[in-house]
One Martini backbone bead per residue (centre of mass of N, CA, C, O) as a GRO file, in nm:
protein
  432
    1UNK     BB    1  -1.925  -1.778  -3.131
    2UNK     BB    2  -1.911  -1.561  -2.906
    3UNK     BB    3  -1.915  -1.240  -2.860
    4UNK     BB    4  -1.723  -0.985  -2.858
    5UNK     BB    5  -1.632  -0.709  -2.729
    6UNK     BB    6  -1.657  -0.405  -2.797
    7UNK     BB    7  -1.403  -0.170  -2.799
    8UNK     BB    8  -1.574   0.029  -2.629
    9UNK     BB    9  -1.632  -0.184  -2.374
   10UNK     BB   10  -1.349  -0.183  -2.322
   11UNK     BB   11  -1.104  -0.123  -2.129
   12UNK     BB   12  -0.866   0.115  -2.151
   13UNK     BB   13  -0.543   0.103  -2.278
   14UNK     BB   14  -0.227   0.210  -2.256
   15UNK     BB   15   0.021   0.283  -2.411
   16UNK     BB   16   0.292   0.033  -2.452
   17UNK     BB   17   0.633  -0.065  -2.401
   18UNK     BB   18   0.897  -0.210  -2.391
   19UNK     BB   19   1.200  -0.167  -2.223
   20UNK     BB   20   1.491  -0.104  -2.267
   21UNK     BB   21   1.777  -0.181  -2.211
   22UNK     BB   22   2.077  -0.157  -2.113
   23UNK     BB   23   2.399  -0.193  -2.190
   24UNK     BB   24   2.487  -0.390  -1.982
   25UNK     BB   25   2.243  -0.584  -2.030
   26UNK     BB   26   2.315  -0.664  -2.330
   27UNK     BB   27   2.608  -0.757  -2.297
   28UNK     BB   28   2.537  -0.972  -2.087
   29UNK     BB   29   2.352  -1.133  -2.315
   30UNK     BB   30   2.581  -1.166  -2.525
   31UNK     BB   31   2.771  -1.348  -2.332
   32UNK     BB   32   2.577  -1.573  -2.348
   33UNK     BB   33   2.630  -1.934  -2.418
   34UNK     BB   34   2.363  -2.005  -2.272
   35UNK     BB   35   2.057  -2.080  -2.136
   36UNK     BB   36   2.191  -2.105  -1.843
   37UNK     BB   37   2.313  -1.812  -1.839
   38UNK     BB   38   2.032  -1.669  -1.857
   39UNK     BB   39   1.933  -1.797  -1.590
   40UNK     BB   40   2.129  -1.663  -1.414
   41UNK     BB   41   2.058  -1.380  -1.468
   42UNK     BB   42   1.760  -1.382  -1.393
   43UNK     BB   43   1.824  -1.443  -1.100
   44UNK     BB   44   1.984  -1.176  -1.056
   45UNK     BB   45   1.723  -0.980  -1.135
   46UNK     BB   46   1.524  -1.147  -0.957
   47UNK     BB   47   1.336  -1.229  -0.737
   48UNK     BB   48   1.304  -1.534  -0.597
   49UNK     BB   49   0.972  -1.550  -0.636
   50UNK     BB   50   0.973  -1.519  -0.921
   51UNK     BB   51   1.183  -1.709  -1.034
   52UNK     BB   52   1.048  -1.957  -0.919
   53UNK     BB   53   0.760  -1.922  -1.065
   54UNK     BB   54   0.930  -1.987  -1.345
   55UNK     BB   55   1.120  -2.243  -1.251
   56UNK     BB   56   0.906  -2.421  -1.129
   57UNK     BB   57   0.730  -2.672  -0.978
   58UNK     BB   58   0.568  -2.932  -0.868
   59UNK     BB   59   0.634  -3.020  -0.572
   60UNK     BB   60   0.912  -3.209  -0.595
   61UNK     BB   61   0.991  -3.202  -0.935
   62UNK     BB   62   1.008  -3.482  -1.099
   63UNK     BB   63   0.898  -3.375  -1.389
   64UNK     BB   64   1.094  -3.159  -1.424
   65UNK     BB   65   1.370  -3.322  -1.418
   66UNK     BB   66   1.267  -3.532  -1.637
   67UNK     BB   67   1.263  -3.365  -1.881
   68UNK     BB   68   1.580  -3.323  -1.890
   69UNK     BB   69   1.676  -3.621  -1.860
   70UNK     BB   70   1.532  -3.716  -2.142
   71UNK     BB   71   1.737  -3.567  -2.314
   72UNK     BB   72   2.030  -3.656  -2.168
   73UNK     BB   73   1.955  -3.983  -2.245
   74UNK     BB   74   1.986  -3.909  -2.544
   75UNK     BB   75   2.165  -4.020  -2.829
   76UNK     BB   76   2.385  -3.969  -3.079
   77UNK     BB   77   2.461  -4.101  -3.442
   78UNK     BB   78   2.690  -3.987  -3.624
   79UNK     BB   79   2.768  -3.869  -3.959
   80UNK     BB   80   3.025  -3.873  -4.206
   81UNK     BB   81   3.111  -3.732  -4.504
   82UNK     BB   82   2.918  -3.493  -4.517
   83UNK     BB   83   2.735  -3.247  -4.654
   84UNK     BB   84   2.756  -2.942  -4.447
   85UNK     BB   85   2.749  -2.631  -4.580
   86UNK     BB   86   2.440  -2.652  -4.580
   87UNK     BB   87   2.188  -2.531  -4.380
   88UNK     BB   88   1.849  -2.648  -4.299
   89UNK     BB   89   1.580  -2.510  -4.066
   90UNK     BB   90   1.335  -2.513  -4.234
   91UNK     BB   91   0.976  -2.488  -4.213
   92UNK     BB   92   0.612  -2.629  -4.148
   93UNK     BB   93   0.368  -2.464  -3.964
   94UNK     BB   94   0.040  -2.491  -4.037
   95UNK     BB   95   0.125  -2.403  -4.349
   96UNK     BB   96   0.378  -2.215  -4.231
   97UNK     BB   97   0.654  -2.062  -4.224
   98UNK     BB   98   0.960  -2.156  -4.060
   99UNK     BB   99   1.296  -2.100  -3.956
  100UNK     BB  100   1.217  -2.318  -3.736
  101UNK     BB  101   1.147  -2.601  -3.518
  102UNK     BB  102   0.963  -2.356  -3.376
  103UNK     BB  103   0.777  -2.243  -3.080
  104UNK     BB  104   0.658  -2.027  -2.877
  105UNK     BB  105   0.544  -2.054  -2.568
  106UNK     BB  106   0.279  -2.035  -2.328
  107UNK     BB  107   0.345  -1.756  -2.078
  108UNK     BB  108   0.279  -1.639  -1.779
  109UNK     BB  109   0.348  -1.356  -1.630
  110UNK     BB  110   0.593  -1.179  -1.755
  111UNK     BB  111   0.571  -0.872  -1.631
  112UNK     BB  112   0.740  -0.988  -1.372
  113UNK     BB  113   1.027  -0.988  -1.541
  114UNK     BB  114   0.911  -0.773  -1.786
  115UNK     BB  115   0.781  -0.529  -1.911
  116UNK     BB  116   0.592  -0.615  -2.157
  117UNK     BB  117   0.732  -0.902  -2.253
  118UNK     BB  118   0.531  -1.030  -2.446
  119UNK     BB  119   0.620  -0.824  -2.680
  120UNK     BB  120   0.918  -0.899  -2.689
  121UNK     BB  121   0.889  -1.190  -2.754
  122UNK     BB  122   0.736  -1.156  -3.014
  123UNK     BB  123   0.938  -0.977  -3.155
  124UNK     BB  124   1.165  -1.202  -3.151
  125UNK     BB  125   1.009  -1.398  -3.311
  126UNK     BB  126   0.991  -1.243  -3.576
  127UNK     BB  127   1.289  -1.207  -3.626
  128UNK     BB  128   1.328  -1.519  -3.630
  129UNK     BB  129   1.068  -1.694  -3.766
  130UNK     BB  130   0.861  -1.751  -3.531
  131UNK     BB  131   0.614  -1.854  -3.336
  132UNK     BB  132   0.352  -1.710  -3.110
  133UNK     BB  133   0.232  -1.778  -2.781
  134UNK     BB  134  -0.048  -1.645  -2.635
  135UNK     BB  135  -0.174  -1.609  -2.327
  136UNK     BB  136  -0.439  -1.557  -2.120
  137UNK     BB  137  -0.203  -1.462  -1.883
  138UNK     BB  138  -0.115  -1.215  -2.000
  139UNK     BB  139   0.031  -0.876  -1.970
  140UNK     BB  140  -0.071  -0.867  -2.281
  141UNK     BB  141  -0.298  -0.793  -2.506
  142UNK     BB  142  -0.416  -0.924  -2.783
  143UNK     BB  143  -0.416  -0.635  -2.922
  144UNK     BB  144  -0.137  -0.536  -2.862
  145UNK     BB  145   0.041  -0.769  -2.976
  146UNK     BB  146  -0.064  -0.722  -3.271
  147UNK     BB  147   0.038  -0.426  -3.294
  148UNK     BB  148   0.344  -0.448  -3.180
  149UNK     BB  149   0.370  -0.750  -3.368
  150UNK     BB  150   0.289  -0.770  -3.693
  151UNK     BB  151   0.515  -0.985  -3.810
  152UNK     BB  152   0.396  -1.209  -3.646
  153UNK     BB  153   0.330  -1.518  -3.567
  154UNK     BB  154  -0.006  -1.578  -3.408
  155UNK     BB  155  -0.094  -1.734  -3.121
  156UNK     BB  156  -0.357  -1.872  -2.911
  157UNK     BB  157  -0.418  -1.914  -2.595
  158UNK     BB  158  -0.661  -2.138  -2.401
  159UNK     BB  159  -0.856  -2.164  -2.129
  160UNK     BB  160  -1.105  -2.339  -1.950
  161UNK     BB  161  -1.381  -2.171  -1.832
  162UNK     BB  162  -1.678  -2.128  -1.665
  163UNK     BB  163  -1.698  -1.875  -1.840
  164UNK     BB  164  -1.771  -1.949  -2.148
  165UNK     BB  165  -1.817  -1.653  -2.268
  166UNK     BB  166  -1.532  -1.537  -2.204
  167UNK     BB  167  -1.372  -1.750  -2.359
  168UNK     BB  168  -1.504  -1.710  -2.648
  169UNK     BB  169  -1.432  -1.410  -2.652
  170UNK     BB  170  -1.151  -1.428  -2.670
  171UNK     BB  171  -1.126  -1.594  -2.922
  172UNK     BB  172  -1.265  -1.373  -3.104
  173UNK     BB  173  -1.055  -1.178  -3.065
  174UNK     BB  174  -0.822  -1.330  -3.195
  175UNK     BB  175  -0.955  -1.332  -3.465
  176UNK     BB  176  -0.997  -1.037  -3.523
  177UNK     BB  177  -0.658  -0.992  -3.462
  178UNK     BB  178  -0.519  -1.240  -3.647
  179UNK     BB  179  -0.477  -1.500  -3.536
  180UNK     BB  180  -0.377  -1.819  -3.694
  181UNK     BB  181  -0.392  -1.994  -3.392
  182UNK     BB  182  -0.534  -2.231  -3.172
  183UNK     BB  183  -0.508  -2.308  -2.809
  184UNK     BB  184  -0.591  -2.591  -2.610
  185UNK     BB  185  -0.578  -2.653  -2.281
  186UNK     BB  186  -0.604  -2.980  -2.096
  187UNK     BB  187  -0.411  -2.966  -1.819
  188UNK     BB  188  -0.623  -2.764  -1.634
  189UNK     BB  189  -0.856  -2.837  -1.388
  190UNK     BB  190  -0.633  -2.774  -1.215
  191UNK     BB  191  -0.394  -2.659  -1.004
  192UNK     BB  192  -0.101  -2.678  -0.903
  193UNK     BB  193   0.171  -2.766  -0.654
  194UNK     BB  194   0.352  -2.478  -0.581
  195UNK     BB  195   0.602  -2.483  -0.327
  196UNK     BB  196   0.784  -2.223  -0.377
  197UNK     BB  197   0.550  -2.033  -0.357
  198UNK     BB  198   0.482  -2.102  -0.056
  199UNK     BB  199   0.773  -2.039   0.069
  200UNK     BB  200   0.763  -1.724  -0.065
  201UNK     BB  201   0.495  -1.587  -0.049
  202UNK     BB  202   0.385  -1.663  -0.332
  203UNK     BB  203   0.045  -1.532  -0.425
  204UNK     BB  204  -0.292  -1.567  -0.543
  205UNK     BB  205  -0.339  -1.333  -0.372
  206UNK     BB  206  -0.138  -1.076  -0.296
  207UNK     BB  207   0.115  -1.072  -0.040
  208UNK     BB  208   0.261  -0.894   0.231
  209UNK     BB  209   0.579  -1.006   0.359
  210UNK     BB  210   0.860  -1.011   0.495
  211UNK     BB  211   0.992  -1.184   0.301
  212UNK     BB  212   0.902  -1.049   0.016
  213UNK     BB  213   1.002  -0.769   0.078
  214UNK     BB  214   1.311  -0.835   0.113
  215UNK     BB  215   1.335  -0.956  -0.155
  216UNK     BB  216   1.251  -0.724  -0.339
  217UNK     BB  217   1.495  -0.525  -0.205
  218UNK     BB  218   1.731  -0.727  -0.334
  219UNK     BB  219   1.579  -0.557  -0.623
  220UNK     BB  220   1.602  -0.248  -0.740
  221UNK     BB  221   1.573  -0.264  -1.058
  222UNK     BB  222   1.305  -0.428  -1.045
  223UNK     BB  223   1.145  -0.214  -0.876
  224UNK     BB  224   1.178   0.031  -1.077
  225UNK     BB  225   1.034  -0.102  -1.313
  226UNK     BB  226   0.774  -0.128  -1.176
  227UNK     BB  227   0.722   0.169  -1.092
  228UNK     BB  228   0.737   0.290  -1.377
  229UNK     BB  229   0.506   0.074  -1.506
  230UNK     BB  230   0.363  -0.089  -1.342
  231UNK     BB  231   0.199  -0.317  -1.238
  232UNK     BB  232   0.083  -0.600  -1.356
  233UNK     BB  233  -0.157  -0.712  -1.588
  234UNK     BB  234  -0.442  -0.888  -1.694
  235UNK     BB  235  -0.559  -0.767  -1.997
  236UNK     BB  236  -0.751  -1.025  -2.085
  237UNK     BB  237  -0.917  -1.015  -1.785
  238UNK     BB  238  -1.083  -0.780  -1.828
  239UNK     BB  239  -1.408  -0.812  -1.655
  240UNK     BB  240  -1.411  -1.094  -1.510
  241UNK     BB  241  -1.376  -0.889  -1.254
  242UNK     BB  242  -1.550  -0.686  -1.091
  243UNK     BB  243  -1.359  -0.400  -1.009
  244UNK     BB  244  -1.091  -0.498  -1.068
  245UNK     BB  245  -0.718  -0.376  -1.037
  246UNK     BB  246  -0.577  -0.633  -1.023
  247UNK     BB  247  -0.392  -0.923  -1.094
  248UNK     BB  248  -0.444  -1.094  -0.822
  249UNK     BB  249  -0.753  -1.084  -0.830
  250UNK     BB  250  -0.786  -1.213  -1.101
  251UNK     BB  251  -0.590  -1.475  -1.090
  252UNK     BB  252  -0.757  -1.582  -0.858
  253UNK     BB  253  -1.031  -1.613  -1.004
  254UNK     BB  254  -0.927  -1.800  -1.240
  255UNK     BB  255  -0.793  -2.041  -1.065
  256UNK     BB  256  -1.095  -2.105  -0.966
  257UNK     BB  257  -1.213  -2.127  -1.296
  258UNK     BB  258  -1.164  -2.394  -1.389
  259UNK     BB  259  -1.289  -2.646  -1.590
  260UNK     BB  260  -1.361  -2.986  -1.495
  261UNK     BB  261  -1.614  -3.032  -1.721
  262UNK     BB  262  -1.438  -3.045  -1.960
  263UNK     BB  263  -1.477  -3.186  -2.281
  264UNK     BB  264  -1.487  -3.327  -2.584
  265UNK     BB  265  -1.750  -3.182  -2.675
  266UNK     BB  266  -1.631  -2.910  -2.636
  267UNK     BB  267  -1.409  -2.918  -2.824
  268UNK     BB  268  -1.575  -2.945  -3.074
  269UNK     BB  269  -1.733  -2.683  -3.070
  270UNK     BB  270  -1.458  -2.526  -3.125
  271UNK     BB  271  -1.379  -2.666  -3.397
  272UNK     BB  272  -1.648  -2.563  -3.539
  273UNK     BB  273  -1.577  -2.231  -3.479
  274UNK     BB  274  -1.276  -2.246  -3.548
  275UNK     BB  275  -1.126  -2.164  -3.863
  276UNK     BB  276  -0.848  -2.246  -3.775
  277UNK     BB  277  -0.590  -2.370  -3.633
  278UNK     BB  278  -0.577  -2.652  -3.404
  279UNK     BB  279  -0.438  -2.703  -3.081
  280UNK     BB  280  -0.335  -2.947  -2.855
  281UNK     BB  281  -0.245  -2.904  -2.485
  282UNK     BB  282  -0.143  -3.195  -2.290
  283UNK     BB  283  -0.043  -3.437  -2.448
  284UNK     BB  284   0.032  -3.812  -2.346
  285UNK     BB  285  -0.195  -3.987  -2.453
  286UNK     BB  286  -0.247  -4.145  -2.734
  287UNK     BB  287  -0.573  -4.159  -2.713
  288UNK     BB  288  -0.585  -3.848  -2.715
  289UNK     BB  289  -0.455  -3.809  -2.992
  290UNK     BB  290  -0.663  -3.962  -3.178
  291UNK     BB  291  -0.900  -3.778  -3.075
  292UNK     BB  292  -0.788  -3.520  -3.204
  293UNK     BB  293  -0.771  -3.617  -3.493
  294UNK     BB  294  -1.089  -3.696  -3.522
  295UNK     BB  295  -1.186  -3.411  -3.457
  296UNK     BB  296  -0.977  -3.203  -3.619
  297UNK     BB  297  -0.685  -3.135  -3.537
  298UNK     BB  298  -0.360  -2.986  -3.633
  299UNK     BB  299  -0.235  -3.039  -3.329
  300UNK     BB  300  -0.019  -3.149  -3.102
  301UNK     BB  301   0.087  -3.120  -2.748
  302UNK     BB  302   0.355  -3.244  -2.594
  303UNK     BB  303   0.271  -3.222  -2.232
  304UNK     BB  304   0.330  -3.123  -1.866
  305UNK     BB  305   0.360  -2.814  -1.804
  306UNK     BB  306   0.662  -2.814  -1.709
  307UNK     BB  307   0.598  -2.953  -1.425
  308UNK     BB  308   0.310  -2.780  -1.301
  309UNK     BB  309   0.122  -3.020  -1.222
  310UNK     BB  310   0.189  -3.332  -1.241
  311UNK     BB  311   0.365  -3.514  -1.027
  312UNK     BB  312   0.482  -3.803  -1.218
  313UNK     BB  313   0.475  -3.741  -1.476
  314UNK     BB  314   0.585  -3.786  -1.784
  315UNK     BB  315   0.802  -3.717  -2.005
  316UNK     BB  316   0.745  -3.585  -2.288
  317UNK     BB  317   0.951  -3.740  -2.456
  318UNK     BB  318   0.861  -4.010  -2.370
  319UNK     BB  319   0.548  -3.970  -2.508
  320UNK     BB  320   0.620  -3.910  -2.806
  321UNK     BB  321   0.626  -4.161  -2.997
  322UNK     BB  322   0.331  -4.278  -2.945
  323UNK     BB  323   0.199  -4.042  -3.054
  324UNK     BB  324   0.316  -4.033  -3.340
  325UNK     BB  325   0.197  -4.324  -3.397
  326UNK     BB  326  -0.085  -4.264  -3.374
  327UNK     BB  327  -0.118  -4.015  -3.591
  328UNK     BB  328   0.079  -3.985  -3.774
  329UNK     BB  329  -0.012  -3.776  -4.065
  330UNK     BB  330  -0.287  -3.627  -3.955
  331UNK     BB  331  -0.075  -3.446  -3.767
  332UNK     BB  332   0.094  -3.245  -3.583
  333UNK     BB  333   0.380  -3.265  -3.374
  334UNK     BB  334   0.457  -3.111  -3.048
  335UNK     BB  335   0.692  -3.024  -2.804
  336UNK     BB  336   0.753  -2.987  -2.448
  337UNK     BB  337   1.006  -2.975  -2.199
  338UNK     BB  338   1.354  -2.931  -2.160
  339UNK     BB  339   1.437  -2.714  -2.369
  340UNK     BB  340   1.815  -2.607  -2.403
  341UNK     BB  341   1.915  -2.732  -2.694
  342UNK     BB  342   1.964  -2.787  -3.015
  343UNK     BB  343   2.008  -3.113  -2.980
  344UNK     BB  344   1.704  -3.129  -2.872
  345UNK     BB  345   1.568  -3.087  -3.146
  346UNK     BB  346   1.671  -3.350  -3.281
  347UNK     BB  347   1.563  -3.549  -3.077
  348UNK     BB  348   1.270  -3.484  -3.117
  349UNK     BB  349   1.252  -3.536  -3.427
  350UNK     BB  350   1.354  -3.841  -3.405
  351UNK     BB  351   1.081  -3.909  -3.214
  352UNK     BB  352   0.838  -3.729  -3.398
  353UNK     BB  353   0.871  -3.443  -3.422
  354UNK     BB  354   0.816  -3.119  -3.592
  355UNK     BB  355   0.825  -2.960  -3.331
  356UNK     BB  356   0.915  -2.720  -3.075
  357UNK     BB  357   0.866  -2.573  -2.751
  358UNK     BB  358   0.950  -2.254  -2.573
  359UNK     BB  359   0.963  -2.109  -2.238
  360UNK     BB  360   1.195  -2.053  -2.032
  361UNK     BB  361   1.406  -1.950  -2.196
  362UNK     BB  362   1.232  -1.674  -2.247
  363UNK     BB  363   1.217  -1.585  -1.968
  364UNK     BB  364   1.517  -1.549  -1.916
  365UNK     BB  365   1.593  -1.356  -2.138
  366UNK     BB  366   1.376  -1.123  -2.067
  367UNK     BB  367   1.479  -1.096  -1.757
  368UNK     BB  368   1.768  -0.998  -1.839
  369UNK     BB  369   1.699  -0.837  -2.147
  370UNK     BB  370   1.454  -0.838  -2.280
  371UNK     BB  371   1.452  -0.844  -2.615
  372UNK     BB  372   1.736  -0.912  -2.616
  373UNK     BB  373   1.728  -1.164  -2.476
  374UNK     BB  374   1.516  -1.319  -2.641
  375UNK     BB  375   1.707  -1.331  -2.877
  376UNK     BB  376   1.946  -1.484  -2.759
  377UNK     BB  377   1.794  -1.743  -2.732
  378UNK     BB  378   1.732  -1.799  -3.029
  379UNK     BB  379   1.997  -1.793  -3.126
  380UNK     BB  380   2.135  -2.005  -2.959
  381UNK     BB  381   1.949  -2.236  -3.069
  382UNK     BB  382   2.009  -2.204  -3.350
  383UNK     BB  383   2.315  -2.249  -3.353
  384UNK     BB  384   2.313  -2.521  -3.236
  385UNK     BB  385   2.142  -2.661  -3.436
  386UNK     BB  386   2.362  -2.635  -3.673
  387UNK     BB  387   2.577  -2.778  -3.535
  388UNK     BB  388   2.436  -3.047  -3.486
  389UNK     BB  389   2.383  -3.107  -3.790
  390UNK     BB  390   2.672  -3.137  -3.864
  391UNK     BB  391   2.783  -3.337  -3.664
  392UNK     BB  392   2.545  -3.549  -3.756
  393UNK     BB  393   2.515  -3.521  -4.089
  394UNK     BB  394   2.266  -3.313  -4.124
  395UNK     BB  395   2.134  -3.059  -4.363
  396UNK     BB  396   1.819  -3.116  -4.287
  397UNK     BB  397   1.542  -3.132  -4.089
  398UNK     BB  398   1.371  -3.323  -4.286
  399UNK     BB  399   1.602  -3.576  -4.225
  400UNK     BB  400   1.515  -3.632  -3.944
  401UNK     BB  401   1.557  -3.939  -3.759
  402UNK     BB  402   1.613  -4.239  -3.619
  403UNK     BB  403   1.908  -4.275  -3.748
  404UNK     BB  404   2.048  -4.070  -3.510
  405UNK     BB  405   2.010  -4.290  -3.303
  406UNK     BB  406   2.104  -4.447  -3.027
  407UNK     BB  407   2.044  -4.808  -2.943
  408UNK     BB  408   2.167  -4.892  -2.708
  409UNK     BB  409   2.206  -5.016  -2.351
  410UNK     BB  410   2.181  -4.763  -2.169
  411UNK     BB  411   2.146  -4.692  -1.847
  412UNK     BB  412   2.015  -4.402  -1.875
  413UNK     BB  413   1.802  -4.449  -2.069
  414UNK     BB  414   1.657  -4.677  -1.900
  415UNK     BB  415   1.619  -4.491  -1.625
  416UNK     BB  416   1.423  -4.286  -1.818
  417UNK     BB  417   1.247  -4.469  -2.046
  418UNK     BB  418   1.391  -4.420  -2.346
  419UNK     BB  419   1.463  -4.666  -2.478
  420UNK     BB  420   1.194  -4.776  -2.611
  421UNK     BB  421   1.158  -4.508  -2.765
  422UNK     BB  422   1.409  -4.543  -2.945
  423UNK     BB  423   1.315  -4.809  -3.087
  424UNK     BB  424   1.042  -4.703  -3.203
  425UNK     BB  425   1.146  -4.450  -3.386
  426UNK     BB  426   1.184  -4.592  -3.666
  427UNK     BB  427   0.846  -4.626  -3.706
  428UNK     BB  428   0.796  -4.303  -3.774
  429UNK     BB  429   1.066  -4.267  -3.964
  430UNK     BB  430   1.210  -4.325  -4.227
  431UNK     BB  431   1.513  -4.388  -4.320
  432UNK     BB  432   1.751  -4.221  -4.534
   0.00000   0.00000   0.00000
């Protein structure tokens, strides 16, 4: 691994923490009955361009919609007269205990939703006892998050940039800061075409237009927070572009520098150099999952980048059973994309996942009310998971398997391509 720049060689970053939300915002977040409620609150808090940047997908957004439709198409087949007075939601991820079969997915540019929102979400994850994955494109640095969220199990997500030494330097910084696992995202040889951003004049490098100036002015509270704490900076990328002073310039350069020549042999070199658990994110094809297992990865994340890359790609939940079958027990399997309910976690585990990752629910929560909103998002998912387990007749998440899935010829399931996946799920985990 290339040497990380010594601390004295990096630009000094002022100490800062996410602002606490006011009482009104906290109370409103506490009244949120679902992730969708938090989504609506975030939409009221953010300029449309920022909300759409978080909420949107690529091109016609067919994959974005498919992610959610796939979960809705799966039906559960509950059993009753089972003792569900005590529910166990704990599990182990990458050898470490987690209070839920869930990790917080890496999501970039969180600071546009809430100042130092990365720290706020990391702290919320620590309070909930689940891992938090910090992205390369975070608006809080590797070191800042490690310092401000010392009790959180931290993972670091890295893209592969053409500046390989810079990328390896980031990974080494994560190792030195005590991050427990490394995620390499493989589904971004180039950026997706996100048309909501184009329509909103929201782009990097950022430019002011009459459309987005009026949009920002419509959210004076958001403007006040940004002015008070300063426009977000991609702190991990300091030094990537010499003399760059703002996030827009850096992000634009990063976006043009994803490495389309990154291949399996390059990934093997990272495996050889990184001493801890390695997760490969962006796997949809079972053959890629097999190669990840052969390479020595500890986990794969079945993901289509939240529908933000290849529009028309399979829903992550559709791809999950074949991936789980391909790797067996050689590594752990996580899935992201479309998780909005506790019952979705049950469905994902029944189809072969060891855990889910959640991204947008955390963005909605933190944008609505800072750390309090992020905590509410995780609380809602846990509460719904416990309720879904009780109503399904499963007292322990470790006992979720294909037997909880309804295998009838439902038209909705067939239409979403999930029916065959459900039929295959029974061979992934033995029925209890």
